[in-house]
Each structure stands twice: as C-alpha cells, then as structure tokens.
PDB file of C-alpha atoms in Angstrom:
ATOM      1  CA  UNK Y 830       0.294 -18.632   2.150  1.00 69.00           C
ATOM      2  CA  UNK Y 831      -3.252 -19.130   3.405  1.00 71.00           C
ATOM      3  CA  UNK Y 832      -2.595 -16.736   6.279  1.00 77.00           C
ATOM      4  CA  UNK Y 833      -1.272 -14.132   3.844  1.00 80.00           C
ATOM      5  CA  UNK Y 834      -4.402 -14.459   1.713  1.00 73.00           C
ATOM      6  CA  UNK Y 835      -6.729 -14.191   4.717  1.00 74.00           C
ATOM      7  CA  UNK Y 836      -5.076 -11.042   6.072  1.00 71.00           C
ATOM      8  CA  UNK Y 837      -7.525  -8.168   5.610  1.00 71.00           C
ATOM      9  CA  UNK Y 838      -6.116  -5.907   8.315  1.00 71.00           C
ATOM     10  CA  UNK Y 839      -2.366  -5.506   7.746  1.00 79.00           C
ATOM     11  CA  UNK Y 840      -1.232  -2.648   5.551  1.00 81.00           C
ATOM     12  CA  UNK Y 841       0.861  -2.841   2.391  1.00 86.00           C
ATOM     13  CA  UNK Y 842       4.102  -2.318   4.308  1.00 92.00           C
ATOM     14  CA  UNK Y 843       3.648  -5.378   6.524  1.00 90.00           C
ATOM     15  CA  UNK Y 844       2.298  -7.529   3.691  1.00 91.00           C
ATOM     16  CA  UNK Y 845       5.234  -6.711   1.413  1.00 94.00           C
ATOM     17  CA  UNK Y 846       7.669  -7.552   4.189  1.00 94.00           C
ATOM     18  CA  UNK Y 847       5.989 -10.926   4.727  1.00 93.00           C
ATOM     19  CA  UNK Y 848       6.103 -11.618   0.990  1.00 94.00           C
ATOM     20  CA  UNK Y 849       9.826 -10.807   0.855  1.00 96.00           C
ATOM     21  CA  UNK Y 850      10.589 -13.082   3.797  1.00 94.00           C
ATOM     22  CA  UNK Y 851       8.572 -15.899   2.235  1.00 92.00           C
ATOM     23  CA  UNK Y 852      10.305 -15.610  -1.138  1.00 94.00           C
ATOM     24  CA  UNK Y 853      13.730 -15.345   0.467  1.00 94.00           C
ATOM     25  CA  UNK Y 854      13.119 -18.549   2.412  1.00 91.00           C
ATOM     26  CA  UNK Y 855      11.676 -20.459  -0.557  1.00 88.00           C
ATOM     27  CA  UNK Y 856      14.616 -19.634  -2.846  1.00 88.00           C
ATOM     28  CA  UNK Y 857      16.976 -22.084  -1.096  1.00 87.00           C
ATOM     29  CA  UNK Y 858      18.991 -24.548  -3.127  1.00 82.00           C
ATOM     30  CA  UNK Y 859      17.633 -27.993  -2.162  1.00 82.00           C
ATOM     31  CA  UNK Y 860      18.937 -30.013  -5.069  1.00 84.00           C
ATOM     32  CA  UNK Y 861      16.414 -29.093  -7.747  1.00 87.00           C
ATOM     33  CA  UNK Y 862      17.513 -28.546 -11.315  1.00 90.00           C
ATOM     34  CA  UNK Y 863      17.711 -24.930 -12.433  1.00 91.00           C
ATOM     35  CA  UNK Y 864      14.641 -25.135 -14.666  1.00 89.00           C
ATOM     36  CA  UNK Y 865      12.528 -26.700 -11.936  1.00 91.00           C
ATOM     37  CA  UNK Y 866      13.830 -24.245  -9.335  1.00 92.00           C
ATOM     38  CA  UNK Y 867      12.911 -21.290 -11.564  1.00 91.00           C
ATOM     39  CA  UNK Y 868       9.514 -22.815 -12.317  1.00 92.00           C
ATOM     40  CA  UNK Y 869       8.805 -23.284  -8.604  1.00 90.00           C
ATOM     41  CA  UNK Y 870       9.917 -19.719  -7.847  1.00 92.00           C
ATOM     42  CA  UNK Y 871       7.608 -18.467 -10.560  1.00 93.00           C
ATOM     43  CA  UNK Y 872       4.696 -20.492  -9.194  1.00 93.00           C
ATOM     44  CA  UNK Y 873       5.309 -19.269  -5.658  1.00 92.00           C
ATOM     45  CA  UNK Y 874       5.429 -15.687  -6.887  1.00 93.00           C
ATOM     46  CA  UNK Y 875       2.123 -16.176  -8.683  1.00 93.00           C
ATOM     47  CA  UNK Y 876       0.602 -17.541  -5.487  1.00 93.00           C
ATOM     48  CA  UNK Y 877       1.929 -14.647  -3.395  1.00 92.00           C
ATOM     49  CA  UNK Y 878       0.586 -12.095  -5.885  1.00 92.00           C
ATOM     50  CA  UNK Y 879      -2.792 -13.869  -6.013  1.00 90.00           C
ATOM     51  CA  UNK Y 880      -2.967 -13.832  -2.203  1.00 89.00           C
ATOM     52  CA  UNK Y 881      -2.831 -10.000  -2.133  1.00 90.00           C
ATOM     53  CA  UNK Y 882      -3.558  -8.866  -5.717  1.00 86.00           C
ATOM     54  CA  UNK Y 883      -4.390  -5.259  -4.779  1.00 88.00           C
ATOM     55  CA  UNK Y 884      -1.066  -4.607  -3.048  1.00 92.00           C
ATOM     56  CA  UNK Y 885       1.377  -2.886  -5.377  1.00 94.00           C
ATOM     57  CA  UNK Y 886       4.288  -3.412  -3.002  1.00 96.00           C
ATOM     58  CA  UNK Y 887       3.665  -7.170  -2.967  1.00 95.00           C
ATOM     59  CA  UNK Y 888       3.624  -7.227  -6.775  1.00 96.00           C
ATOM     60  CA  UNK Y 889       6.902  -5.295  -6.781  1.00 97.00           C
ATOM     61  CA  UNK Y 890       8.526  -7.753  -4.360  1.00 96.00           C
ATOM     62  CA  UNK Y 891       7.431 -10.706  -6.504  1.00 96.00           C
ATOM     63  CA  UNK Y 892       8.807  -9.008  -9.623  1.00 96.00           C
ATOM     64  CA  UNK Y 893      12.160  -8.370  -7.902  1.00 96.00           C
ATOM     65  CA  UNK Y 894      12.430 -12.039  -6.930  1.00 96.00           C
ATOM     66  CA  UNK Y 895      11.511 -13.231 -10.418  1.00 95.00           C
ATOM     67  CA  UNK Y 896      14.047 -10.976 -12.098  1.00 94.00           C
ATOM     68  CA  UNK Y 897      16.802 -12.119  -9.743  1.00 94.00           C
ATOM     69  CA  UNK Y 898      15.984 -15.789 -10.245  1.00 93.00           C
ATOM     70  CA  UNK Y 899      15.542 -15.704 -13.993  1.00 91.00           C
ATOM     71  CA  UNK Y 900      19.019 -14.267 -14.588  1.00 88.00           C
ATOM     72  CA  UNK Y 901      20.745 -17.159 -12.789  1.00 90.00           C
ATOM     73  CA  UNK Y 902      22.667 -19.876 -14.634  1.00 90.00           C
ATOM     74  CA  UNK Y 903      22.871 -22.172 -11.590  1.00 91.00           C
ATOM     75  CA  UNK Y 904      20.507 -22.815  -8.685  1.00 92.00           C
ATOM     76  CA  UNK Y 905      23.074 -21.749  -6.069  1.00 93.00           C
ATOM     77  CA  UNK Y 906      23.609 -18.521  -7.972  1.00 93.00           C
ATOM     78  CA  UNK Y 907      19.845 -17.995  -8.148  1.00 93.00           C
ATOM     79  CA  UNK Y 908      19.400 -18.614  -4.431  1.00 93.00           C
ATOM     80  CA  UNK Y 909      22.020 -15.985  -3.617  1.00 94.00           C
ATOM     81  CA  UNK Y 910      20.538 -13.509  -6.095  1.00 95.00           C
ATOM     82  CA  UNK Y 911      16.982 -13.848  -4.754  1.00 95.00           C
ATOM     83  CA  UNK Y 912      18.178 -13.636  -1.161  1.00 95.00           C
ATOM     84  CA  UNK Y 913      20.176 -10.487  -1.924  1.00 96.00           C
ATOM     85  CA  UNK Y 914      17.226  -8.915  -3.728  1.00 97.00           C
ATOM     86  CA  UNK Y 915      14.830  -9.617  -0.865  1.00 97.00           C
ATOM     87  CA  UNK Y 916      17.307  -8.467   1.766  1.00 97.00           C
ATOM     88  CA  UNK Y 917      17.955  -5.247  -0.154  1.00 97.00           C
ATOM     89  CA  UNK Y 918      14.219  -4.633  -0.206  1.00 97.00           C
ATOM     90  CA  UNK Y 919      13.860  -5.345   3.522  1.00 97.00           C
ATOM     91  CA  UNK Y 920      16.701  -2.925   4.297  1.00 97.00           C
ATOM     92  CA  UNK Y 921      15.314  -0.274   1.946  1.00 97.00           C
ATOM     93  CA  UNK Y 922      11.733  -0.321   3.232  1.00 97.00           C
ATOM     94  CA  UNK Y 923      12.070   1.345   6.678  1.00 96.00           C
ATOM     95  CA  UNK Y 924      14.383   4.047   5.367  1.00 97.00           C
ATOM     96  CA  UNK Y 925      12.003   4.845   2.509  1.00 97.00           C
ATOM     97  CA  UNK Y 926       9.091   5.186   4.929  1.00 97.00           C
ATOM     98  CA  UNK Y 927      11.116   7.546   7.112  1.00 97.00           C
ATOM     99  CA  UNK Y 928      12.020   9.707   4.111  1.00 98.00           C
ATOM    100  CA  UNK Y 929       8.404   9.923   2.961  1.00 98.00           C
ATOM    101  CA  UNK Y 930       7.316  10.889   6.464  1.00 97.00           C
ATOM    102  CA  UNK Y 931       9.755  13.796   6.520  1.00 97.00           C
ATOM    103  CA  UNK Y 932       8.221  15.228   3.345  1.00 97.00           C
ATOM    104  CA  UNK Y 933       4.639  15.620   4.557  1.00 97.00           C
ATOM    105  CA  UNK Y 934       5.112  18.434   7.136  1.00 97.00           C
ATOM    106  CA  UNK Y 935       6.330  20.881   4.489  1.00 96.00           C
ATOM    107  CA  UNK Y 936       3.160  20.353   2.465  1.00 97.00           C
ATOM    108  CA  UNK Y 937       0.761  21.157   5.321  1.00 97.00           C
ATOM    109  CA  UNK Y 938      -0.330  24.534   6.665  1.00 94.00           C
ATOM    110  CA  UNK Y 939       0.617  25.194  10.277  1.00 92.00           C
ATOM    111  CA  UNK Y 940      -1.751  23.559  12.790  1.00 96.00           C
ATOM    112  CA  UNK Y 941      -3.505  21.643  10.046  1.00 98.00           C
ATOM    113  CA  UNK Y 942      -6.561  19.477  10.538  1.00 98.00           C
ATOM    114  CA  UNK Y 943      -6.323  16.298   8.461  1.00 98.00           C
ATOM    115  CA  UNK Y 944      -8.730  13.561   7.460  1.00 98.00           C
ATOM    116  CA  UNK Y 945      -7.511  10.033   6.782  1.00 98.00           C
ATOM    117  CA  UNK Y 946      -8.809   6.477   6.784  1.00 97.00           C
ATOM    118  CA  UNK Y 947      -7.712   2.871   7.176  1.00 94.00           C
ATOM    119  CA  UNK Y 948      -4.260   1.879   8.452  1.00 92.00           C
ATOM    120  CA  UNK Y 949      -1.137   2.920   6.576  1.00 94.00           C
ATOM    121  CA  UNK Y 950       2.259   2.755   8.266  1.00 95.00           C
ATOM    122  CA  UNK Y 951       3.508   5.436   5.872  1.00 97.00           C
ATOM    123  CA  UNK Y 952       0.627   7.792   6.674  1.00 97.00           C
ATOM    124  CA  UNK Y 953       0.955   7.114  10.399  1.00 97.00           C
ATOM    125  CA  UNK Y 954       4.655   7.998  10.390  1.00 97.00           C
ATOM    126  CA  UNK Y 955       4.029  11.054   8.226  1.00 98.00           C
ATOM    127  CA  UNK Y 956       1.310  12.385  10.537  1.00 98.00           C
ATOM    128  CA  UNK Y 957       3.588  11.928  13.548  1.00 98.00           C
ATOM    129  CA  UNK Y 958       6.339  13.831  11.742  1.00 98.00           C
ATOM    130  CA  UNK Y 959       3.902  16.654  10.996  1.00 98.00           C
ATOM    131  CA  UNK Y 960       2.835  16.761  14.635  1.00 98.00           C
ATOM    132  CA  UNK Y 961       6.437  16.964  15.812  1.00 97.00           C
ATOM    133  CA  UNK Y 962       7.078  19.834  13.386  1.00 96.00           C
ATOM    134  CA  UNK Y 963       4.069  21.795  14.654  1.00 95.00           C
ATOM    135  CA  UNK Y 964       2.134  21.348  11.407  1.00 97.00           C
ATOM    136  CA  UNK Y 965      -0.602  19.025  12.645  1.00 98.00           C
ATOM    137  CA  UNK Y 966      -3.275  20.089  15.131  1.00 98.00           C
ATOM    138  CA  UNK Y 967      -5.755  17.221  14.891  1.00 98.00           C
ATOM    139  CA  UNK Y 968      -6.783  14.226  12.821  1.00 98.00           C
ATOM    140  CA  UNK Y 969     -10.138  12.799  11.811  1.00 98.00           C
ATOM    141  CA  UNK Y 970     -10.015   9.086  11.051  1.00 98.00           C
ATOM    142  CA  UNK Y 971     -12.780   7.126   9.358  1.00 98.00           C
ATOM    143  CA  UNK Y 972     -13.414   3.803  11.117  1.00 95.00           C
ATOM    144  CA  UNK Y 973     -12.744   1.841   7.890  1.00 93.00           C
ATOM    145  CA  UNK Y 974     -15.099  -1.103   8.084  1.00 87.00           C
ATOM    146  CA  UNK Y 975     -15.255  -4.060   7.961  1.00 82.00           C
ATOM    147  CA  UNK Y 976     -11.853  -4.451   9.633  1.00 82.00           C
ATOM    148  CA  UNK Y 977     -12.016  -1.056  11.406  1.00 90.00           C
ATOM    149  CA  UNK Y 978      -8.338  -0.408  10.734  1.00 93.00           C
ATOM    150  CA  UNK Y 979      -9.031   3.301  11.138  1.00 95.00           C
ATOM    151  CA  UNK Y 980      -9.871   2.742  14.807  1.00 96.00           C
ATOM    152  CA  UNK Y 981      -6.492   1.076  15.276  1.00 94.00           C
ATOM    153  CA  UNK Y 982      -4.823   4.062  13.595  1.00 96.00           C
ATOM    154  CA  UNK Y 983      -6.696   6.434  15.914  1.00 98.00           C
ATOM    155  CA  UNK Y 984      -5.476   4.538  18.965  1.00 97.00           C
ATOM    156  CA  UNK Y 985      -1.865   4.648  17.758  1.00 97.00           C
ATOM    157  CA  UNK Y 986      -1.995   8.386  17.043  1.00 98.00           C
ATOM    158  CA  UNK Y 987      -3.700   9.188  20.348  1.00 98.00           C
ATOM    159  CA  UNK Y 988      -1.049   7.204  22.213  1.00 98.00           C
ATOM    160  CA  UNK Y 989       1.550   9.554  20.700  1.00 97.00           C
ATOM    161  CA  UNK Y 990      -0.331  12.674  21.792  1.00 97.00           C
ATOM    162  CA  UNK Y 991      -2.216  13.499  18.579  1.00 98.00           C
ATOM    163  CA  UNK Y 992      -5.827  14.701  19.113  1.00 98.00           C
ATOM    164  CA  UNK Y 993      -8.020  12.294  17.127  1.00 98.00           C
ATOM    165  CA  UNK Y 994     -11.687  12.014  16.249  1.00 98.00           C
ATOM    166  CA  UNK Y 995     -13.054   8.730  14.899  1.00 98.00           C
ATOM    167  CA  UNK Y 996     -15.983   9.059  12.512  1.00 98.00           C
ATOM    168  CA  UNK Y 997     -18.232   6.495  10.873  1.00 97.00           C
ATOM    169  CA  UNK Y 998     -17.326   5.832   7.249  1.00 96.00           C
ATOM    170  CA  UNK Y 999     -20.543   7.281   5.828  1.00 95.00           C
ATOM    171  CA  UNK Y1000     -19.746  10.674   7.378  1.00 97.00           C
ATOM    172  CA  UNK Y1001     -16.308  10.987   5.791  1.00 97.00           C
ATOM    173  CA  UNK Y1002     -17.331  12.976   2.693  1.00 97.00           C
ATOM    174  CA  UNK Y1003     -19.563  15.222   4.801  1.00 97.00           C
ATOM    175  CA  UNK Y1004     -16.774  16.327   7.156  1.00 97.00           C
ATOM    176  CA  UNK Y1005     -14.109  17.014   4.529  1.00 98.00           C
ATOM    177  CA  UNK Y1006     -15.027  20.713   4.585  1.00 96.00           C
ATOM    178  CA  UNK Y1007     -14.106  20.769   8.297  1.00 97.00           C
ATOM    179  CA  UNK Y1008     -10.453  19.881   7.678  1.00 98.00           C
ATOM    180  CA  UNK Y1009      -7.582  21.486   5.777  1.00 98.00           C
ATOM    181  CA  UNK Y1010      -6.298  18.491   3.874  1.00 98.00           C
ATOM    182  CA  UNK Y1011      -7.053  14.838   3.126  1.00 98.00           C
ATOM    183  CA  UNK Y1012      -4.096  12.483   3.599  1.00 98.00           C
ATOM    184  CA  UNK Y1013      -4.433   9.016   2.087  1.00 98.00           C
ATOM    185  CA  UNK Y1014      -2.154   6.042   1.757  1.00 97.00           C
ATOM    186  CA  UNK Y1015      -1.953   3.866  -1.340  1.00 97.00           C
ATOM    187  CA  UNK Y1016      -1.924   0.153  -1.920  1.00 95.00           C
ATOM    188  CA  UNK Y1017      -1.037   0.749  -5.569  1.00 96.00           C
ATOM    189  CA  UNK Y1018      -0.577   3.732  -7.883  1.00 97.00           C
ATOM    190  CA  UNK Y1019      -0.977   3.282 -11.629  1.00 96.00           C
ATOM    191  CA  UNK Y1020      -1.011   5.733 -14.534  1.00 95.00           C
ATOM    192  CA  UNK Y1021      -4.738   6.258 -14.066  1.00 94.00           C
ATOM    193  CA  UNK Y1022      -5.622   5.734 -10.414  1.00 96.00           C
ATOM    194  CA  UNK Y1023      -4.712   5.305  -6.776  1.00 97.00           C
ATOM    195  CA  UNK Y1024      -5.926   2.003  -5.360  1.00 96.00           C
ATOM    196  CA  UNK Y1025      -6.626   2.176  -1.646  1.00 95.00           C
ATOM    197  CA  UNK Y1026      -9.110   1.143   1.056  1.00 93.00           C
ATOM    198  CA  UNK Y1027     -12.745   1.577   0.021  1.00 93.00           C
ATOM    199  CA  UNK Y1028     -13.989   5.033   0.889  1.00 95.00           C
ATOM    200  CA  UNK Y1029     -10.937   6.770  -0.556  1.00 97.00           C
ATOM    201  CA  UNK Y1030     -12.771   7.676  -3.758  1.00 97.00           C
ATOM    202  CA  UNK Y1031     -15.683   9.256  -1.889  1.00 97.00           C
ATOM    203  CA  UNK Y1032     -13.363  11.294   0.297  1.00 98.00           C
ATOM    204  CA  UNK Y1033     -11.310  12.491  -2.686  1.00 98.00           C
ATOM    205  CA  UNK Y1034     -14.464  13.515  -4.560  1.00 98.00           C
ATOM    206  CA  UNK Y1035     -15.676  15.437  -1.517  1.00 98.00           C
ATOM    207  CA  UNK Y1036     -12.286  17.121  -1.132  1.00 98.00           C
ATOM    208  CA  UNK Y1037     -12.396  18.223  -4.762  1.00 98.00           C
ATOM    209  CA  UNK Y1038     -15.885  19.655  -4.289  1.00 98.00           C
ATOM    210  CA  UNK Y1039     -14.854  21.440  -1.077  1.00 98.00           C
ATOM    211  CA  UNK Y1040     -11.621  22.808  -2.514  1.00 98.00           C
ATOM    212  CA  UNK Y1041      -9.426  20.802  -0.166  1.00 98.00           C
ATOM    213  CA  UNK Y1042      -6.183  19.153  -1.346  1.00 98.00           C
ATOM    214  CA  UNK Y1043      -5.821  15.377  -1.358  1.00 98.00           C
ATOM    215  CA  UNK Y1044      -2.320  14.111  -0.668  1.00 98.00           C
ATOM    216  CA  UNK Y1045      -1.401  10.487  -1.343  1.00 98.00           C
ATOM    217  CA  UNK Y1046       1.554   9.494   0.833  1.00 98.00           C
ATOM    218  CA  UNK Y1047       3.285   6.291  -0.223  1.00 97.00           C
ATOM    219  CA  UNK Y1048       6.599   4.635  -1.067  1.00 97.00           C
ATOM    220  CA  UNK Y1049       7.980   4.143  -4.559  1.00 97.00           C
ATOM    221  CA  UNK Y1050       7.435   0.368  -4.554  1.00 97.00           C
ATOM    222  CA  UNK Y1051       3.702   0.970  -4.944  1.00 97.00           C
ATOM    223  CA  UNK Y1052       4.093   3.006  -8.135  1.00 97.00           C
ATOM    224  CA  UNK Y1053       3.462   0.399 -10.797  1.00 96.00           C
ATOM    225  CA  UNK Y1054       4.517   0.498 -14.455  1.00 94.00           C
ATOM    226  CA  UNK Y1055       1.994  -0.917 -16.960  1.00 94.00           C
ATOM    227  CA  UNK Y1056       3.293  -4.511 -16.819  1.00 92.00           C
ATOM    228  CA  UNK Y1057       2.699  -4.692 -13.072  1.00 94.00           C
ATOM    229  CA  UNK Y1058      -0.382  -2.458 -13.077  1.00 93.00           C
ATOM    230  CA  UNK Y1059      -2.175  -5.020 -15.240  1.00 92.00           C
ATOM    231  CA  UNK Y1060      -1.816  -7.528 -12.428  1.00 91.00           C
ATOM    232  CA  UNK Y1061      -3.735  -5.416  -9.899  1.00 92.00           C
ATOM    233  CA  UNK Y1062      -7.031  -7.083  -9.050  1.00 86.00           C
ATOM    234  CA  UNK Y1063      -9.666  -5.921  -6.589  1.00 82.00           C
ATOM    235  CA  UNK Y1064     -11.023  -9.106  -5.018  1.00 77.00           C
ATOM    236  CA  UNK Y1065     -14.528  -9.417  -3.694  1.00 74.00           C
ATOM    237  CA  UNK Y1066     -14.649  -9.508   0.093  1.00 75.00           C
ATOM    238  CA  UNK Y1067     -16.723 -11.830   2.215  1.00 74.00           C
ATOM    239  CA  UNK Y1068     -20.446 -10.949   1.955  1.00 76.00           C
ATOM    240  CA  UNK Y1069     -21.000 -12.367   5.435  1.00 77.00           C
ATOM    241  CA  UNK Y1070     -19.088  -9.411   6.889  1.00 76.00           C
ATOM    242  CA  UNK Y1071     -22.023  -7.249   5.785  1.00 79.00           C
ATOM    243  CA  UNK Y1072     -24.996  -9.601   6.065  1.00 83.00           C
ATOM    244  CA  UNK Y1073     -24.404 -13.079   7.485  1.00 86.00           C
ATOM    245  CA  UNK Y1074     -27.648 -14.571   6.130  1.00 86.00           C
ATOM    246  CA  UNK Y1075     -29.018 -12.560   3.209  1.00 87.00           C
ATOM    247  CA  UNK Y1076     -32.723 -13.114   2.623  1.00 90.00           C
ATOM    248  CA  UNK Y1077     -33.827 -14.595  -0.665  1.00 91.00           C
ATOM    249  CA  UNK Y1078     -33.507 -12.086  -3.480  1.00 93.00           C
ATOM    250  CA  UNK Y1079     -30.805 -10.014  -1.738  1.00 91.00           C
ATOM    251  CA  UNK Y1080     -27.289  -9.976  -3.191  1.00 88.00           C
ATOM    252  CA  UNK Y1081     -24.454  -8.563  -1.090  1.00 86.00           C
ATOM    253  CA  UNK Y1082     -21.451  -6.811  -2.650  1.00 84.00           C
ATOM    254  CA  UNK Y1083     -18.497  -6.121  -0.394  1.00 83.00           C
ATOM    255  CA  UNK Y1084     -15.168  -4.745  -1.637  1.00 84.00           C
ATOM    256  CA  UNK Y1085     -12.220  -3.673   0.461  1.00 87.00           C
ATOM    257  CA  UNK Y1086     -10.588  -1.374  -2.102  1.00 91.00           C
ATOM    258  CA  UNK Y1087     -11.552   1.264  -4.633  1.00 94.00           C
ATOM    259  CA  UNK Y1088      -9.774   3.268  -7.324  1.00 95.00           C
ATOM    260  CA  UNK Y1089      -9.446   7.057  -7.125  1.00 97.00           C
ATOM    261  CA  UNK Y1090      -8.662   8.747 -10.463  1.00 98.00           C
ATOM    262  CA  UNK Y1091      -5.322  10.525 -10.360  1.00 97.00           C
ATOM    263  CA  UNK Y1092      -7.010  13.748 -11.478  1.00 96.00           C
ATOM    264  CA  UNK Y1093      -8.590  13.983  -7.990  1.00 98.00           C
ATOM    265  CA  UNK Y1094      -5.177  13.878  -6.302  1.00 98.00           C
ATOM    266  CA  UNK Y1095      -3.239  17.072  -5.596  1.00 98.00           C
ATOM    267  CA  UNK Y1096       0.137  15.491  -4.810  1.00 98.00           C
ATOM    268  CA  UNK Y1097       1.564  11.987  -4.760  1.00 98.00           C
ATOM    269  CA  UNK Y1098       4.258  12.141  -2.098  1.00 98.00           C
ATOM    270  CA  UNK Y1099       7.037   9.530  -2.068  1.00 98.00           C
ATOM    271  CA  UNK Y1100      10.542   9.353  -0.614  1.00 97.00           C
ATOM    272  CA  UNK Y1101      11.750  10.977  -3.845  1.00 95.00           C
ATOM    273  CA  UNK Y1102       9.496  14.027  -3.571  1.00 96.00           C
ATOM    274  CA  UNK Y1103       6.005  15.357  -4.264  1.00 97.00           C
ATOM    275  CA  UNK Y1104       4.635  14.797  -7.770  1.00 97.00           C
ATOM    276  CA  UNK Y1105       1.618  16.205  -9.540  1.00 97.00           C
ATOM    277  CA  UNK Y1106      -0.660  13.638 -11.223  1.00 97.00           C
ATOM    278  CA  UNK Y1107       0.666  14.552 -14.693  1.00 96.00           C
ATOM    279  CA  UNK Y1108       4.210  13.796 -13.550  1.00 97.00           C
ATOM    280  CA  UNK Y1109       3.123  10.427 -12.164  1.00 97.00           C
ATOM    281  CA  UNK Y1110       1.415   9.544 -15.439  1.00 95.00           C
ATOM    282  CA  UNK Y1111       4.455  10.455 -17.523  1.00 93.00           C
ATOM    283  CA  UNK Y1112       6.789   8.570 -15.255  1.00 93.00           C
ATOM    284  CA  UNK Y1113       4.732   5.369 -15.170  1.00 93.00           C
ATOM    285  CA  UNK Y1114       4.181   5.472 -18.927  1.00 86.00           C
ATOM    286  CA  UNK Y1115       7.913   5.032 -19.480  1.00 75.00           C
TER     287      UNK Y1115
END
C-alpha cells in the first residue's frame, strides 16, 4: 500500500491494475466472519482510494470490489464475487484501451501535429494508431515535471518511429498554435471537469484561444458519476521536489494534477465513441 501511495510516475492504467490485483488477493476467505470480512474489505478499499485519490480508474475498481463484496451472504461467496469482479476488470482493461486507440485516427486531420503531456498508456496507444493510419506526422510532448513522465513518453514514441519534440512545461501554451490538435489523457472525468497532470488546464486554455481542438482520450472507467466524483481529491505534492530548503518566509505549493473545465474540451473519446462535453455532463448526471 505504501508503494502504491508513493507512486507519482505510473499512469492511471497501471495504478488501476495494481489496485485490482491487491483487492483480488485481499478478498480471500481466511476464516473471518462475514461482517468482519466485509468491514476489512471496506477498509482496504478506503486505503487504496486514499493512496491514489485523483485516479478515477482506481476509485472505480474499489467501487466494483465493494459492490461485489457487499452483496454476499457468505465469505466464500464474497471471495468468489470479488475475484470475478477484479478479473473481469483486468480482462476488460487492455481491450478497452485498444478500442479507444482505434478511435483517435478518424478524429485527426491527415499528417497532424499533436501536443500532449505526461504519460498516458491510452494516449500513447492512440498516437501510435494514428501514426500507423497516416494521420500523425509529429508530436510535441511537454516534459511534465517533477516526474518528467513526458520525457518517458517521448522516448517510447520515438522508439516506434514517431518524430517527437520535447518541450519544457512553461512553453506548452506558447506552442499550441504550432500544432493541429491537443491530445490529453485523463485521470478522472466528472460532470464539470477533466482531472489530469498539472499543465493540462494551461494547454487547454491556450488551445481554446488559438482555435485548436482539445481531445481527451480515456477509458470509460475514468468517467465518474457524482457518488464517485465526490471522492476525487487532489493531494499536495512534496514541496522538496521544487525547493529542498525554502528560505524563511517562502511557502512552496506543488500539485501534480489540475482540473480542466469540460467546456474547454472538444471531444471526450472513449472506447464507446467520441462525446461532446454536453453529452458527458448529461450522461454522468444520471
């Protein structure tokens, strides 16, 4: 659990997978009474959600495990139900990512130049699909400090033959006018906003000002109804990553995520299709 909480580099896909594996393992029947077993499952789910409170997919995994466990009338039945729910999720995840990836090329102009940031497995796969379809000419990737996940994304894309330029984060809004489209991932999508790596809001604002579309490419498990959306928390990051020894009178604020209003997004693209912000709002309000 401590390792899950300390992870500031892995994307939502990997974190959700780890959460599912952890919950599947912890659901075993080891002789506890049903009430205690359900209480322990609930407590573990709370701890998993608190470890990564900005990750919508992790919140979804926890909710799936809770629902499976709470419907059980015996511990053995609950163990099987939670295991099945987690295994269904683990089987569903790679296929969903592949289906999302196939949708991006049709939304790009031919030989498009794209700007992205951070490290999203969904975005990475989608950009590769666009390249293979002849829709992607080049990518600009913001470095994405403090973890510099964007540099890792650039290396992965370049290794697959995609021309890539890495830019410092502060330049991201300034270069939006030099690309055709902004492609962002999402850690969570609520009725009001897309929660993603810090810098996403600035890029989306710049894209709006420059008349460039912003596409959010993500899987359905990160679209959160109100009950789960209320659990999203943006934790403060370690100030030492910015300034190890602040002088007296200097306060350091470091956040890893920000919230981009849905009105700044052109399309939210999932394995089920591309949705306008109004459609996302109506769907998540239900």
